[in-house]
Amino acid sequence: MPVVEARPYAYDLPVDKAAVLVIDMQRDFIEPGGFGECLGNDVSRLQAIVPAVEHLLGLARRMGLPVIHTREAHHPDLSDCPPAKRERGAPSLRIGDEGPMGRILIEGEPGNDFVPTLQPQPGELVISKPGKGAFYATRLTEHLQSRGITHLLVAGVTTEVCVQTTMREANDRGYCCLLLEDCTESYFPEFKQATLQMITAQGGIVGWVAMLDQVLAAIMSEDET
Ligand code: TIU
């Protein structure tokens, strides 16, 4: 079994029980004019990890690892959007308002789609989620259970919001999660670093962290043996 040099200690990767979970690599968070920018954020930081996530997807597809893509999305009638979420703060546009890429954070709108180079391929699971965590109000648990998946390689945005929430939900459900440091990003660099520390502290209280190259190295050295 490949063993990844990870923090806080080595991560055993049973390839036949692992999946890649890509969180919310959507235009709404990564391109100007979407939800992320409406909240006052500089989205260029998030754009920078797109090539690394492309590499991760390439690796997963070559290895035949299941790939799961999530997207934060609401129904057009906003029936799955709590008023508390829509009314929070003072964004330039609220969820459901018309923006340059269509209605903000609404399923089916151009801005709600994945960025062009990270589109799901046929056979890959897409989970639409109304919350920050991918397990809340979705069928993700059932999908993972039916495929016998116990280990998740996690990527996506933003590190401290949807990624961390999802990892905590997964951790409580018994999944062993490895967050790929160069395949996740935050609008706030200090929040990314704090999240990596929170995840790995206390003996990996939430999970493990490693760079994509460390996963590659583990898989290649396993191939040689
Ligand atoms: N605002 C922010 O950092 N993130 C979100 O609203 N959603 C996700 O992280 N996907």
Short mmCIF file of C-alpha atoms and ligand atoms in Angstrom, two decimals:
data_model
loop_
_atom_site.label_atom_id
_atom_site.label_comp_id
_atom_site.label_asym_id
_atom_site.label_seq_id
_atom_site.Cartn_x
_atom_site.Cartn_y
_atom_site.Cartn_z
CA MET A 1 0.00 0.00 0.00
CA PRO A 2 1.36 3.49 -0.85
CA VAL A 3 2.40 5.44 2.24
CA VAL A 4 2.33 9.23 1.84
CA GLU A 5 4.84 11.37 3.72
CA ALA A 6 2.22 13.58 5.33
CA ARG A 7 1.71 15.75 8.39
CA PRO A 8 1.37 14.99 11.25
CA TYR A 9 2.54 11.49 10.28
CA ALA A 10 2.51 9.01 7.40
CA TYR A 11 -0.83 8.46 5.63
CA ASP A 12 -1.60 4.93 4.46
CA LEU A 13 -3.42 5.16 1.12
CA PRO A 14 -5.43 2.04 0.27
CA VAL A 15 -5.91 2.84 -3.39
CA ASP A 16 -8.90 0.52 -3.83
CA LYS A 17 -10.78 2.33 -1.03
CA ALA A 18 -9.83 5.91 -1.88
CA ALA A 19 -11.53 8.68 -3.81
CA VAL A 20 -10.59 12.22 -4.82
CA LEU A 21 -13.01 14.83 -3.49
CA VAL A 22 -12.81 18.21 -5.25
CA ILE A 23 -14.68 20.92 -3.39
CA ASP A 24 -16.43 23.79 -5.22
CA MET A 25 -13.94 24.62 -8.01
CA GLN A 26 -16.65 26.81 -9.50
CA ARG A 27 -16.57 30.05 -11.44
CA ASP A 28 -18.68 31.57 -8.61
CA PHE A 29 -15.64 31.39 -6.32
CA ILE A 30 -12.72 31.55 -8.75
CA GLU A 31 -13.67 34.08 -11.44
CA PRO A 32 -14.47 37.80 -11.16
CA GLY A 33 -18.19 38.58 -10.96
CA GLY A 34 -19.19 35.53 -8.90
CA PHE A 35 -20.24 34.93 -5.32
CA GLY A 36 -16.69 35.12 -3.94
CA GLU A 37 -15.97 38.52 -5.43
CA CYS A 38 -19.41 39.82 -4.37
CA LEU A 39 -18.37 39.06 -0.79
CA GLY A 40 -15.43 41.45 -1.26
CA ASN A 41 -12.70 38.90 -1.99
CA ASP A 42 -9.74 38.95 -4.41
CA VAL A 43 -10.36 35.79 -6.44
CA SER A 44 -6.91 35.66 -8.09
CA ARG A 45 -5.46 33.68 -5.18
CA LEU A 46 -7.92 30.87 -5.93
CA GLN A 47 -7.23 30.89 -9.67
CA ALA A 48 -3.61 30.02 -8.92
CA ILE A 49 -4.39 26.44 -7.78
CA VAL A 50 -6.37 25.44 -10.88
CA PRO A 51 -3.31 23.84 -12.61
CA ALA A 52 -2.48 21.80 -9.49
CA VAL A 53 -6.06 20.51 -9.27
CA GLU A 54 -5.84 19.63 -13.00
CA HIS A 55 -2.77 17.51 -12.17
CA LEU A 56 -4.63 15.83 -9.33
CA LEU A 57 -7.56 14.99 -11.60
CA GLY A 58 -5.16 13.66 -14.25
CA LEU A 59 -3.54 11.39 -11.67
CA ALA A 60 -6.90 10.15 -10.35
CA ARG A 61 -8.18 9.41 -13.83
CA ARG A 62 -4.99 7.56 -14.84
CA MET A 63 -5.18 5.48 -11.68
CA GLY A 64 -8.91 4.84 -11.97
CA LEU A 65 -9.64 6.48 -8.60
CA PRO A 66 -13.25 7.63 -8.23
CA VAL A 67 -13.58 11.41 -8.54
CA ILE A 68 -16.30 13.36 -6.76
CA HIS A 69 -16.91 17.02 -7.54
CA THR A 70 -19.00 19.20 -5.26
CA ARG A 71 -20.62 22.49 -6.05
CA GLU A 72 -22.30 24.99 -3.76
CA ALA A 73 -25.62 25.67 -5.46
CA HIS A 74 -29.19 26.67 -4.70
CA HIS A 75 -32.44 25.95 -6.49
CA PRO A 76 -33.70 28.85 -8.66
CA ASP A 77 -36.62 29.40 -6.25
CA LEU A 78 -34.15 29.58 -3.33
CA SER A 79 -36.23 26.99 -1.45
CA ASP A 80 -32.99 25.39 -0.20
CA CYS A 81 -31.34 28.68 0.79
CA PRO A 82 -32.00 29.66 4.40
CA PRO A 83 -32.86 33.36 4.65
CA ALA A 84 -30.06 33.63 7.23
CA LYS A 85 -27.58 32.67 4.50
CA ARG A 86 -28.98 35.03 1.87
CA GLU A 87 -29.26 37.97 4.25
CA ARG A 88 -25.84 37.60 5.84
CA GLY A 89 -23.48 40.58 5.58
CA ALA A 90 -23.49 43.31 2.97
CA PRO A 91 -22.41 41.68 -0.31
CA SER A 92 -22.55 43.69 -3.55
CA LEU A 93 -24.95 41.03 -4.91
CA ARG A 94 -26.87 38.46 -2.85
CA ILE A 95 -27.49 34.78 -3.63
CA GLY A 96 -30.08 34.68 -6.42
CA ASP A 97 -29.35 38.20 -7.71
CA GLU A 98 -28.46 38.63 -11.37
CA GLY A 99 -24.71 39.04 -11.89
CA PRO A 100 -22.35 39.11 -14.88
CA MET A 101 -22.25 35.26 -14.94
CA GLY A 102 -25.98 34.79 -14.29
CA ARG A 103 -27.75 34.51 -10.96
CA ILE A 104 -25.33 34.28 -8.04
CA LEU A 105 -24.86 30.71 -6.68
CA ILE A 106 -27.89 29.32 -8.52
CA GLU A 107 -27.70 25.87 -10.12
CA GLY A 108 -27.57 25.86 -13.90
CA GLU A 109 -26.24 29.42 -14.18
CA PRO A 110 -22.90 29.94 -16.00
CA GLY A 111 -21.20 31.20 -12.85
CA ASN A 112 -22.26 28.16 -10.88
CA ASP A 113 -20.47 25.78 -13.25
CA PHE A 114 -17.00 24.37 -12.66
CA VAL A 115 -14.09 26.26 -14.21
CA PRO A 116 -13.52 25.09 -17.79
CA THR A 117 -10.42 22.96 -17.19
CA LEU A 118 -11.92 21.16 -14.18
CA GLN A 119 -15.14 19.92 -15.74
CA PRO A 120 -16.34 16.51 -14.53
CA GLN A 121 -15.87 13.64 -16.94
CA PRO A 122 -18.61 11.10 -17.69
CA GLY A 123 -19.00 8.68 -14.77
CA GLU A 124 -17.68 11.12 -12.16
CA LEU A 125 -20.07 11.99 -9.35
CA VAL A 126 -21.27 15.58 -8.98
CA ILE A 127 -22.79 16.57 -5.63
CA SER A 128 -24.78 19.80 -5.45
CA LYS A 129 -24.87 21.09 -1.90
CA PRO A 130 -26.78 23.93 -0.30
CA GLY A 131 -24.36 24.31 2.60
CA LYS A 132 -20.65 24.63 3.18
CA GLY A 133 -20.22 20.96 4.14
CA ALA A 134 -20.64 18.34 1.40
CA PHE A 135 -22.45 15.89 3.70
CA TYR A 136 -25.24 18.24 4.82
CA ALA A 137 -28.48 17.70 2.83
CA THR A 138 -26.77 15.52 0.20
CA ARG A 139 -26.43 11.79 -0.49
CA LEU A 140 -22.64 11.80 -0.27
CA THR A 141 -22.52 9.29 2.61
CA GLU A 142 -24.63 6.79 0.68
CA HIS A 143 -22.47 7.21 -2.42
CA LEU A 144 -19.25 6.63 -0.48
CA GLN A 145 -20.68 3.65 1.38
CA SER A 146 -21.97 2.01 -1.78
CA ARG A 147 -18.49 2.28 -3.33
CA GLY A 148 -16.65 1.05 -0.21
CA ILE A 149 -14.66 4.28 0.08
CA THR A 150 -12.89 4.94 3.38
CA HIS A 151 -10.14 7.38 2.36
CA LEU A 152 -10.57 10.81 0.77
CA LEU A 153 -7.93 12.91 -0.98
CA VAL A 154 -9.38 16.40 -0.61
CA ALA A 155 -8.84 19.48 -2.77
CA GLY A 156 -10.70 22.67 -3.56
CA VAL A 157 -11.87 25.98 -2.15
CA THR A 158 -11.97 27.64 0.22
CA THR A 159 -9.68 25.95 2.70
CA GLU A 160 -11.26 27.22 5.89
CA VAL A 161 -14.89 27.31 4.74
CA CYS A 162 -16.19 24.50 2.51
CA VAL A 163 -13.06 22.35 2.57
CA GLN A 164 -12.59 22.40 6.33
CA THR A 165 -16.32 21.99 7.01
CA THR A 166 -16.45 18.98 4.69
CA MET A 167 -13.32 17.42 6.21
CA ARG A 168 -14.77 17.77 9.69
CA GLU A 169 -18.04 16.19 8.56
CA ALA A 170 -16.10 13.36 6.88
CA ASN A 171 -13.88 12.86 9.92
CA ASP A 172 -16.92 12.48 12.18
CA ARG A 173 -18.26 9.83 9.81
CA GLY A 174 -15.05 7.82 10.06
CA TYR A 175 -13.29 8.79 6.82
CA CYS A 176 -9.52 9.27 6.76
CA CYS A 177 -8.95 12.54 4.92
CA LEU A 178 -5.74 13.84 3.38
CA LEU A 179 -5.87 17.50 2.37
CA LEU A 180 -3.59 18.39 -0.55
CA GLU A 181 -1.93 21.63 0.47
CA ASP A 182 -1.13 22.86 -3.04
CA CYS A 183 -4.62 21.92 -4.31
CA THR A 184 -6.54 24.11 -1.85
CA GLU A 185 -6.66 27.85 -1.32
CA SER A 186 -8.31 30.60 0.68
CA TYR A 187 -8.99 34.26 0.02
CA PHE A 188 -7.01 34.75 3.25
CA PRO A 189 -3.51 33.18 3.29
CA GLU A 190 -3.37 33.26 7.06
CA PHE A 191 -6.66 31.33 7.29
CA LYS A 192 -5.27 28.65 4.97
CA GLN A 193 -2.22 28.22 7.17
CA ALA A 194 -4.31 28.20 10.34
CA THR A 195 -6.59 25.55 8.85
CA LEU A 196 -3.68 23.29 7.92
CA GLN A 197 -2.46 23.61 11.51
CA MET A 198 -5.92 22.95 12.98
CA ILE A 199 -6.34 19.81 10.87
CA THR A 200 -2.97 18.31 11.76
CA ALA A 201 -2.68 19.38 15.41
CA GLN A 202 -3.35 16.99 18.27
CA GLY A 203 -2.17 13.95 16.30
CA GLY A 204 -4.27 14.74 13.22
CA ILE A 205 -7.49 15.59 15.03
CA VAL A 206 -9.24 16.24 11.68
CA GLY A 207 -6.87 14.53 9.24
CA TRP A 208 -3.61 14.73 7.33
CA VAL A 209 -1.95 17.29 5.03
CA ALA A 210 0.55 16.69 2.20
CA MET A 211 1.63 18.14 -1.14
CA LEU A 212 0.41 16.48 -4.35
CA ASP A 213 4.02 15.51 -5.18
CA GLN A 214 4.16 13.51 -1.96
CA VAL A 215 1.13 11.50 -3.05
CA LEU A 216 2.75 10.98 -6.46
CA ALA A 217 6.02 9.87 -4.86
CA ALA A 218 4.20 7.35 -2.67
CA ILE A 219 2.35 5.89 -5.65
CA MET A 220 5.48 5.73 -7.83
CA SER A 221 7.59 4.06 -5.16
CA GLU A 222 4.84 1.50 -4.63
CA ASP A 223 4.85 0.80 -8.39
CA GLU A 224 8.59 0.06 -8.24
CA THR A 225 8.25 -2.53 -5.48
N1 TIU B 1 -16.75 32.49 1.21
C1 TIU B 1 -15.96 31.44 1.23
O1 TIU B 1 -14.76 31.52 1.60
N2 TIU B 1 -16.40 30.22 0.80
C2 TIU B 1 -17.69 29.89 0.48
O2 TIU B 1 -18.63 30.64 0.63
N3 TIU B 1 -17.88 28.63 -0.06
C3 TIU B 1 -16.85 27.72 -0.23
O3 TIU B 1 -15.85 27.71 0.45
N4 TIU B 1 -17.00 26.85 -1.24
#
